């Protein structure tokens, strides 16, 4: 399957979060430790999203400007894998230069003191992460207090293309899915009808993850965390994840659904069959498929749990989805 990571804390170099530690996300692309029967390598592309204030974007890279790595449909796994380093996450003290690559969308997070306006930027490449020089030459120049990244292992039969690479974005949200949904076309068509979702043809790519995002994004758009403070809306993000997962698992019990979403101020993640760990420090939190170093503060999250990170605090609670355990 795939690997993903989310960071919340002081401004940190976006690129360094991809190469941080002896078992960095980049290293996991060719040497994952815990795929749980979901493959042996994650070399079918990668992506990273980060959040910043609109005035941090340079004039020629404002909202709507799209930069991507590689060819439009790069699929060749050329190049050799190399080890990467990086600075310790959460140690930067000031927001650095604005984005020089990405896809930006305006968003509002509802926080007080004039800090509400955010834009989410995204960089993706369908080639293996170790072949892209932007990881070390461009992305480290960007700093953000929130980052969500993923490397991809494509399910057999699904396209290897940029549009299939997480993170998927919509409004203020970014999303990654580590897993697979057997018989996903039928299953997600039925789930979309149940929730009155937008047509699945709006999915960026013909994959289960992209189609699942079409369903989930509408629920998140109405969530209280996406609206001004004090407003009422739809489901809390964690509840939106639980409802969608229950609907999918009711139709496809063997689905693997480690989901990860962020809005620049919070992170929500689920465990359903695949691994997840949390590193909680005084100033930052990292949620990742696998620890990137041997820091003793990493703690594994049990299966069938919902993780919520908000205001520097981590909470973990059962998903309470009554259905047979997802199989391998």
mmCIF file of C-alpha atoms in Angstrom:
data_model
loop_
_atom_site.group_PDB
_atom_site.id
_atom_site.type_symbol
_atom_site.label_atom_id
_atom_site.label_comp_id
_atom_site.label_asym_id
_atom_site.label_seq_id
_atom_site.Cartn_x
_atom_site.Cartn_y
_atom_site.Cartn_z
ATOM 1 C CA UNK A 1 0.000 0.000 0.000
ATOM 2 C CA UNK A 2 1.124 3.602 0.482
ATOM 3 C CA UNK A 3 2.849 5.569 3.248
ATOM 4 C CA UNK A 4 1.828 8.982 4.539
ATOM 5 C CA UNK A 5 2.763 11.618 7.104
ATOM 6 C CA UNK A 6 1.317 14.778 8.661
ATOM 7 C CA UNK A 7 3.112 17.443 10.680
ATOM 8 C CA UNK A 8 1.820 20.261 12.892
ATOM 9 C CA UNK A 9 4.172 22.584 14.754
ATOM 10 C CA UNK A 10 6.573 25.501 14.346
ATOM 11 C CA UNK A 11 7.475 26.376 10.742
ATOM 12 C CA UNK A 12 9.615 23.569 9.291
ATOM 13 C CA UNK A 13 11.114 23.037 5.812
ATOM 14 C CA UNK A 14 8.586 21.117 3.726
ATOM 15 C CA UNK A 15 11.268 19.186 1.862
ATOM 16 C CA UNK A 16 13.041 18.123 5.045
ATOM 17 C CA UNK A 17 9.891 16.423 6.304
ATOM 18 C CA UNK A 18 10.197 14.084 3.307
ATOM 19 C CA UNK A 19 13.832 13.197 4.036
ATOM 20 C CA UNK A 20 13.913 13.453 7.826
ATOM 21 C CA UNK A 21 15.530 10.653 9.815
ATOM 22 C CA UNK A 22 17.249 7.355 8.970
ATOM 23 C CA UNK A 23 13.868 5.883 7.949
ATOM 24 C CA UNK A 24 12.485 8.959 6.219
ATOM 25 C CA UNK A 25 9.340 8.925 4.119
ATOM 26 C CA UNK A 26 11.613 8.934 1.063
ATOM 27 C CA UNK A 27 13.481 5.898 2.399
ATOM 28 C CA UNK A 28 10.149 4.154 2.950
ATOM 29 C CA UNK A 29 9.537 4.368 -0.791
ATOM 30 C CA UNK A 30 12.013 1.530 -1.332
ATOM 31 C CA UNK A 31 12.372 0.078 2.197
ATOM 32 C CA UNK A 32 9.007 0.110 4.013
ATOM 33 C CA UNK A 33 8.913 -1.854 7.244
ATOM 34 C CA UNK A 34 5.216 -2.552 7.766
ATOM 35 C CA UNK A 35 3.165 -2.939 4.579
ATOM 36 C CA UNK A 36 1.000 -5.739 6.081
ATOM 37 C CA UNK A 37 0.590 -7.667 2.867
ATOM 38 C CA UNK A 38 0.022 -4.543 0.786
ATOM 39 C CA UNK A 39 3.124 -4.709 -1.402
ATOM 40 C CA UNK A 40 6.862 -4.242 -1.065
ATOM 41 C CA UNK A 41 7.678 -0.818 -2.519
ATOM 42 C CA UNK A 42 6.135 2.667 -2.843
ATOM 43 C CA UNK A 43 7.526 3.947 -6.142
ATOM 44 C CA UNK A 44 4.414 5.020 -8.046
ATOM 45 C CA UNK A 45 4.668 8.722 -7.259
ATOM 46 C CA UNK A 46 4.448 11.059 -4.304
ATOM 47 C CA UNK A 47 2.986 14.347 -3.211
ATOM 48 C CA UNK A 48 3.122 16.920 -0.457
ATOM 49 C CA UNK A 49 0.708 19.651 0.672
ATOM 50 C CA UNK A 50 1.418 22.573 2.971
ATOM 51 C CA UNK A 51 -0.489 25.561 4.298
ATOM 52 C CA UNK A 52 0.488 29.232 4.467
ATOM 53 C CA UNK A 53 -0.993 32.722 4.539
ATOM 54 C CA UNK A 54 -1.850 34.320 1.192
ATOM 55 C CA UNK A 55 0.802 37.026 1.551
ATOM 56 C CA UNK A 56 3.481 34.326 1.830
ATOM 57 C CA UNK A 57 2.952 33.373 -1.814
ATOM 58 C CA UNK A 58 5.031 35.213 -4.386
ATOM 59 C CA UNK A 59 3.026 37.197 -7.002
ATOM 60 C CA UNK A 60 3.667 34.680 -9.774
ATOM 61 C CA UNK A 61 2.559 31.740 -7.632
ATOM 62 C CA UNK A 62 -0.709 32.891 -6.174
ATOM 63 C CA UNK A 63 -3.977 30.942 -5.992
ATOM 64 C CA UNK A 64 -4.679 28.876 -9.087
ATOM 65 C CA UNK A 65 -1.088 28.551 -10.295
ATOM 66 C CA UNK A 66 -0.121 24.918 -10.765
ATOM 67 C CA UNK A 67 3.415 23.530 -10.733
ATOM 68 C CA UNK A 68 4.125 19.819 -10.834
ATOM 69 C CA UNK A 69 7.191 17.622 -11.065
ATOM 70 C CA UNK A 70 7.960 15.266 -13.923
ATOM 71 C CA UNK A 71 6.100 14.644 -17.138
ATOM 72 C CA UNK A 72 2.277 14.766 -17.151
ATOM 73 C CA UNK A 73 2.009 10.982 -16.929
ATOM 74 C CA UNK A 74 5.458 9.942 -15.760
ATOM 75 C CA UNK A 75 5.554 6.237 -15.073
ATOM 76 C CA UNK A 76 9.166 5.172 -15.621
ATOM 77 C CA UNK A 77 10.871 4.168 -12.399
ATOM 78 C CA UNK A 78 14.285 5.419 -13.471
ATOM 79 C CA UNK A 79 17.127 6.532 -11.250
ATOM 80 C CA UNK A 80 18.740 5.101 -8.163
ATOM 81 C CA UNK A 81 17.554 5.414 -4.594
ATOM 82 C CA UNK A 82 19.713 7.506 -2.303
ATOM 83 C CA UNK A 83 19.586 8.194 1.389
ATOM 84 C CA UNK A 84 18.407 11.595 2.512
ATOM 85 C CA UNK A 85 18.977 13.747 5.554
ATOM 86 C CA UNK A 86 17.229 16.733 6.987
ATOM 87 C CA UNK A 87 16.861 18.950 10.013
ATOM 88 C CA UNK A 88 14.833 17.963 13.009
ATOM 89 C CA UNK A 89 11.140 18.742 12.513
ATOM 90 C CA UNK A 90 9.768 21.561 14.606
ATOM 91 C CA UNK A 91 13.053 23.404 15.147
ATOM 92 C CA UNK A 92 12.552 26.280 12.711
ATOM 93 C CA UNK A 93 11.554 29.543 14.388
ATOM 94 C CA UNK A 94 10.374 31.705 11.489
ATOM 95 C CA UNK A 95 8.325 31.185 8.340
ATOM 96 C CA UNK A 96 10.714 31.234 5.410
ATOM 97 C CA UNK A 97 10.239 32.147 1.750
ATOM 98 C CA UNK A 98 6.812 31.664 0.220
ATOM 99 C CA UNK A 99 5.998 28.690 -2.011
ATOM 100 C CA UNK A 100 7.783 28.410 -5.324
ATOM 101 C CA UNK A 101 5.891 25.338 -6.421
ATOM 102 C CA UNK A 102 2.386 24.076 -5.847
ATOM 103 C CA UNK A 103 -1.285 24.343 -6.446
ATOM 104 C CA UNK A 104 -2.950 26.901 -4.179
ATOM 105 C CA UNK A 105 -6.537 27.241 -3.067
ATOM 106 C CA UNK A 106 -7.895 29.888 -0.717
ATOM 107 C CA UNK A 107 -9.329 28.694 2.593
ATOM 108 C CA UNK A 108 -10.457 29.982 5.993
ATOM 109 C CA UNK A 109 -9.680 28.205 9.252
ATOM 110 C CA UNK A 110 -11.746 30.196 11.728
ATOM 111 C CA UNK A 111 -8.920 30.964 14.120
ATOM 112 C CA UNK A 112 -8.987 34.378 15.845
ATOM 113 C CA UNK A 113 -6.496 37.275 15.819
ATOM 114 C CA UNK A 114 -6.499 37.723 12.048
ATOM 115 C CA UNK A 115 -4.873 34.325 11.430
ATOM 116 C CA UNK A 116 -7.856 32.821 9.658
ATOM 117 C CA UNK A 117 -6.874 33.096 6.006
ATOM 118 C CA UNK A 118 -4.838 30.177 4.696
ATOM 119 C CA UNK A 119 -4.021 28.718 1.322
ATOM 120 C CA UNK A 120 -3.063 25.106 0.766
ATOM 121 C CA UNK A 121 -0.369 24.384 -1.813
ATOM 122 C CA UNK A 122 0.437 21.052 -3.396
ATOM 123 C CA UNK A 123 3.316 19.468 -5.289
ATOM 124 C CA UNK A 124 2.995 16.040 -6.936
ATOM 125 C CA UNK A 125 5.025 13.814 -9.246
ATOM 126 C CA UNK A 126 4.140 10.402 -10.659
ATOM 127 C CA UNK A 127 7.791 9.343 -10.674
ATOM 128 C CA UNK A 128 9.498 7.744 -7.646
ATOM 129 C CA UNK A 129 10.306 10.311 -4.980
ATOM 130 C CA UNK A 130 14.033 9.535 -5.127
ATOM 131 C CA UNK A 131 14.196 10.688 -8.769
ATOM 132 C CA UNK A 132 12.849 14.203 -8.174
ATOM 133 C CA UNK A 133 15.508 16.879 -7.469
ATOM 134 C CA UNK A 134 12.842 19.258 -6.164
ATOM 135 C CA UNK A 135 12.758 17.234 -2.938
ATOM 136 C CA UNK A 136 16.204 18.562 -2.013
ATOM 137 C CA UNK A 137 16.592 21.620 -4.253
ATOM 138 C CA UNK A 138 13.203 23.380 -4.059
ATOM 139 C CA UNK A 139 10.901 22.053 -1.338
ATOM 140 C CA UNK A 140 13.359 22.709 1.532
ATOM 141 C CA UNK A 141 13.091 26.434 0.708
ATOM 142 C CA UNK A 142 9.419 26.367 1.736
ATOM 143 C CA UNK A 143 8.483 26.436 5.403
ATOM 144 C CA UNK A 144 5.106 25.693 6.900
ATOM 145 C CA UNK A 145 3.490 24.953 10.233
ATOM 146 C CA UNK A 146 1.420 22.168 8.639
ATOM 147 C CA UNK A 147 2.467 19.536 6.095
ATOM 148 C CA UNK A 148 0.767 16.431 4.705
ATOM 149 C CA UNK A 149 2.775 14.093 2.465
ATOM 150 C CA UNK A 150 2.333 10.688 0.827
ATOM 151 C CA UNK A 151 4.214 8.175 -1.287
ATOM 152 C CA UNK A 152 2.227 5.799 -3.503
ATOM 153 C CA UNK A 153 2.123 2.098 -4.216
ATOM 154 C CA UNK A 154 -0.454 1.717 -6.965
ATOM 155 C CA UNK A 155 -2.988 -1.085 -6.738
ATOM 156 C CA UNK A 156 -2.740 -3.458 -9.688
ATOM 157 C CA UNK A 157 -4.919 -2.197 -12.523
ATOM 158 C CA UNK A 158 -4.961 1.430 -11.395
ATOM 159 C CA UNK A 159 -3.177 4.156 -13.362
ATOM 160 C CA UNK A 160 0.271 5.429 -12.495
ATOM 161 C CA UNK A 161 -0.158 9.132 -13.139
ATOM 162 C CA UNK A 162 0.223 12.443 -11.359
ATOM 163 C CA UNK A 163 -3.528 12.853 -10.853
ATOM 164 C CA UNK A 164 -3.613 9.598 -8.877
ATOM 165 C CA UNK A 165 -1.035 10.787 -6.335
ATOM 166 C CA UNK A 166 -2.082 12.051 -2.919
ATOM 167 C CA UNK A 167 -2.546 14.495 -1.356
ATOM 168 C CA UNK A 168 -5.885 15.296 -2.927
ATOM 169 C CA UNK A 169 -7.087 18.786 -2.081
ATOM 170 C CA UNK A 170 -10.362 20.681 -1.931
ATOM 171 C CA UNK A 171 -10.930 24.061 -0.293
ATOM 172 C CA UNK A 172 -8.759 24.099 2.822
ATOM 173 C CA UNK A 173 -8.456 20.305 3.026
ATOM 174 C CA UNK A 174 -5.796 17.791 1.979
ATOM 175 C CA UNK A 175 -6.309 14.005 1.983
ATOM 176 C CA UNK A 176 -4.371 10.763 1.695
ATOM 177 C CA UNK A 177 -5.539 7.134 1.701
ATOM 178 C CA UNK A 178 -3.280 4.241 2.644
ATOM 179 C CA UNK A 179 -5.155 1.122 1.629
ATOM 180 C CA UNK A 180 -7.454 -0.309 -1.016
ATOM 181 C CA UNK A 181 -11.175 -0.888 -1.553
ATOM 182 C CA UNK A 182 -12.037 -4.176 -3.318
ATOM 183 C CA UNK A 183 -14.764 -3.753 -5.960
ATOM 184 C CA UNK A 184 -14.421 -0.014 -5.452
ATOM 185 C CA UNK A 185 -16.417 1.107 -8.492
ATOM 186 C CA UNK A 186 -19.601 -0.568 -7.274
ATOM 187 C CA UNK A 187 -18.942 0.167 -3.604
ATOM 188 C CA UNK A 188 -18.187 3.873 -3.971
ATOM 189 C CA UNK A 189 -21.009 4.413 -6.455
ATOM 190 C CA UNK A 190 -23.420 3.088 -3.835
ATOM 191 C CA UNK A 191 -21.791 5.113 -1.032
ATOM 192 C CA UNK A 192 -21.916 8.283 -3.125
ATOM 193 C CA UNK A 193 -25.636 7.737 -3.699
ATOM 194 C CA UNK A 194 -26.175 7.192 0.033
ATOM 195 C CA UNK A 195 -24.519 10.508 0.914
ATOM 196 C CA UNK A 196 -25.812 12.487 -2.060
ATOM 197 C CA UNK A 197 -22.253 13.198 -3.142
ATOM 198 C CA UNK A 198 -21.053 14.922 -6.261
ATOM 199 C CA UNK A 199 -20.693 12.672 -9.329
ATOM 200 C CA UNK A 200 -17.675 10.405 -9.028
ATOM 201 C CA UNK A 201 -16.648 11.569 -12.495
ATOM 202 C CA UNK A 202 -15.279 14.605 -10.649
ATOM 203 C CA UNK A 203 -12.508 12.400 -9.246
ATOM 204 C CA UNK A 204 -9.055 13.460 -10.415
ATOM 205 C CA UNK A 205 -8.126 9.919 -11.385
ATOM 206 C CA UNK A 206 -9.770 6.544 -11.927
ATOM 207 C CA UNK A 207 -8.729 5.183 -8.532
ATOM 208 C CA UNK A 208 -10.478 4.202 -5.324
ATOM 209 C CA UNK A 209 -8.666 6.933 -3.332
ATOM 210 C CA UNK A 210 -9.602 9.734 -5.731
ATOM 211 C CA UNK A 211 -13.237 8.624 -5.844
ATOM 212 C CA UNK A 212 -13.380 8.243 -2.070
ATOM 213 C CA UNK A 213 -12.156 11.834 -1.758
ATOM 214 C CA UNK A 214 -15.099 13.111 -3.828
ATOM 215 C CA UNK A 215 -17.436 11.610 -1.230
ATOM 216 C CA UNK A 216 -15.492 12.688 1.838
ATOM 217 C CA UNK A 217 -14.678 16.230 0.735
ATOM 218 C CA UNK A 218 -18.347 17.281 0.642
ATOM 219 C CA UNK A 219 -18.835 16.179 4.248
ATOM 220 C CA UNK A 220 -15.650 17.982 5.323
ATOM 221 C CA UNK A 221 -16.670 21.165 3.525
ATOM 222 C CA UNK A 222 -19.684 21.359 5.827
ATOM 223 C CA UNK A 223 -17.820 20.446 9.013
ATOM 224 C CA UNK A 224 -17.642 22.924 11.925
ATOM 225 C CA UNK A 225 -13.832 22.966 11.737
ATOM 226 C CA UNK A 226 -14.028 24.400 8.238
ATOM 227 C CA UNK A 227 -16.317 27.293 9.152
ATOM 228 C CA UNK A 228 -15.872 30.538 11.107
ATOM 229 C CA UNK A 229 -15.678 30.171 14.856
ATOM 230 C CA UNK A 230 -19.096 29.748 16.435
ATOM 231 C CA UNK A 231 -20.795 28.614 13.242
ATOM 232 C CA UNK A 232 -22.680 25.353 13.057
ATOM 233 C CA UNK A 233 -22.249 22.946 10.188
ATOM 234 C CA UNK A 234 -22.225 19.263 9.375
ATOM 235 C CA UNK A 235 -20.214 16.473 10.899
ATOM 236 C CA UNK A 236 -17.035 17.032 12.877
ATOM 237 C CA UNK A 237 -14.162 15.778 10.642
ATOM 238 C CA UNK A 238 -13.579 12.661 12.705
ATOM 239 C CA UNK A 239 -17.258 11.756 12.527
ATOM 240 C CA UNK A 240 -17.249 12.383 8.769
ATOM 241 C CA UNK A 241 -14.390 9.901 8.419
ATOM 242 C CA UNK A 242 -16.170 7.338 10.590
ATOM 243 C CA UNK A 243 -19.443 7.605 8.658
ATOM 244 C CA UNK A 244 -17.781 7.188 5.284
ATOM 245 C CA UNK A 245 -15.688 4.279 6.516
ATOM 246 C CA UNK A 246 -18.743 2.523 7.937
ATOM 247 C CA UNK A 247 -20.561 2.921 4.633
ATOM 248 C CA UNK A 248 -17.621 1.527 2.682
ATOM 249 C CA UNK A 249 -16.931 -1.366 5.054
ATOM 250 C CA UNK A 250 -20.588 -2.330 5.086
ATOM 251 C CA UNK A 251 -20.257 -3.045 1.363
ATOM 252 C CA UNK A 252 -16.600 -4.102 1.209
ATOM 253 C CA UNK A 253 -15.539 -5.636 4.551
ATOM 254 C CA UNK A 254 -12.008 -6.352 3.310
ATOM 255 C CA UNK A 255 -11.314 -2.693 2.566
ATOM 256 C CA UNK A 256 -8.136 -1.178 4.013
ATOM 257 C CA UNK A 257 -8.840 2.338 5.186
ATOM 258 C CA UNK A 258 -6.032 4.237 6.837
ATOM 259 C CA UNK A 259 -7.223 7.761 6.026
ATOM 260 C CA UNK A 260 -5.398 11.027 6.735
ATOM 261 C CA UNK A 261 -6.853 14.532 6.386
ATOM 262 C CA UNK A 262 -5.636 17.960 7.428
ATOM 263 C CA UNK A 263 -6.859 21.550 7.224
ATOM 264 C CA UNK A 264 -3.735 23.464 8.215
ATOM 265 C CA UNK A 265 -4.788 23.652 11.874
ATOM 266 C CA UNK A 266 -5.727 20.054 12.656
ATOM 267 C CA UNK A 267 -5.097 16.482 11.554
ATOM 268 C CA UNK A 268 -7.447 13.501 11.613
ATOM 269 C CA UNK A 269 -6.290 9.951 10.877
ATOM 270 C CA UNK A 270 -7.750 6.456 11.022
ATOM 271 C CA UNK A 271 -6.315 2.970 11.363
ATOM 272 C CA UNK A 272 -8.105 0.144 9.628
ATOM 273 C CA UNK A 273 -5.726 -2.675 8.835
ATOM 274 C CA UNK A 274 -2.545 -0.632 8.171
ATOM 275 C CA UNK A 275 0.058 0.783 10.557
ATOM 276 C CA UNK A 276 0.136 4.271 12.086
ATOM 277 C CA UNK A 277 2.327 5.926 14.732
ATOM 278 C CA UNK A 278 2.302 9.292 16.504
ATOM 279 C CA UNK A 279 5.242 11.371 17.714
ATOM 280 C CA UNK A 280 4.028 13.931 20.258
ATOM 281 C CA UNK A 281 6.576 16.496 21.466
ATOM 282 C CA UNK A 282 6.312 19.762 23.373
ATOM 283 C CA UNK A 283 6.154 21.897 20.224
ATOM 284 C CA UNK A 284 5.092 19.594 17.399
ATOM 285 C CA UNK A 285 3.166 16.456 16.484
ATOM 286 C CA UNK A 286 3.840 14.011 13.654
ATOM 287 C CA UNK A 287 1.384 11.346 12.518
ATOM 288 C CA UNK A 288 2.994 8.808 10.181
ATOM 289 C CA UNK A 289 2.542 5.348 8.744
ATOM 290 C CA UNK A 290 5.958 4.466 10.146
ATOM 291 C CA UNK A 291 8.371 6.248 12.526
ATOM 292 C CA UNK A 292 11.168 7.992 10.634
ATOM 293 C CA UNK A 293 13.669 7.613 13.502
ATOM 294 C CA UNK A 294 14.168 5.827 16.827
ATOM 295 C CA UNK A 295 12.823 8.622 19.045
ATOM 296 C CA UNK A 296 11.368 6.984 22.156
ATOM 297 C CA UNK A 297 8.323 9.262 22.010
ATOM 298 C CA UNK A 298 6.867 7.457 18.989
ATOM 299 C CA UNK A 299 3.859 5.355 19.943
ATOM 300 C CA UNK A 300 2.018 2.906 17.695
ATOM 301 C CA UNK A 301 -1.726 3.309 17.253
ATOM 302 C CA UNK A 302 -3.878 0.202 17.552
ATOM 303 C CA UNK A 303 -6.122 -0.950 14.733
ATOM 304 C CA UNK A 304 -9.609 0.567 14.303
ATOM 305 C CA UNK A 305 -8.793 3.891 15.956
ATOM 306 C CA UNK A 306 -9.434 7.551 15.158
ATOM 307 C CA UNK A 307 -6.605 9.993 15.855
ATOM 308 C CA UNK A 308 -7.308 13.708 16.263
ATOM 309 C CA UNK A 309 -4.605 16.383 16.557
ATOM 310 C CA UNK A 310 -5.805 19.870 17.429
ATOM 311 C CA UNK A 311 -4.235 22.734 19.398
ATOM 312 C CA UNK A 312 -1.135 20.632 20.014
ATOM 313 C CA UNK A 313 -3.106 17.859 21.699
ATOM 314 C CA UNK A 314 -3.520 14.281 20.495
ATOM 315 C CA UNK A 315 -6.583 12.196 21.229
ATOM 316 C CA UNK A 316 -7.195 8.586 20.210
ATOM 317 C CA UNK A 317 -10.532 6.837 20.388
ATOM 318 C CA UNK A 318 -12.124 3.708 18.882
ATOM 319 C CA UNK A 319 -13.875 4.093 15.555
ATOM 320 C CA UNK A 320 -16.818 2.020 16.817
ATOM 321 C CA UNK A 321 -17.628 0.523 13.433
ATOM 322 C CA UNK A 322 -19.356 -2.791 13.998
ATOM 323 C CA UNK A 323 -18.262 -4.960 11.107
ATOM 324 C CA UNK A 324 -15.995 -7.926 10.522
ATOM 325 C CA UNK A 325 -12.276 -7.181 10.689
ATOM 326 C CA UNK A 326 -10.828 -6.157 7.364
ATOM 327 C CA UNK A 327 -8.981 -9.105 5.898
ATOM 328 C CA UNK A 328 -5.611 -9.255 4.238
#
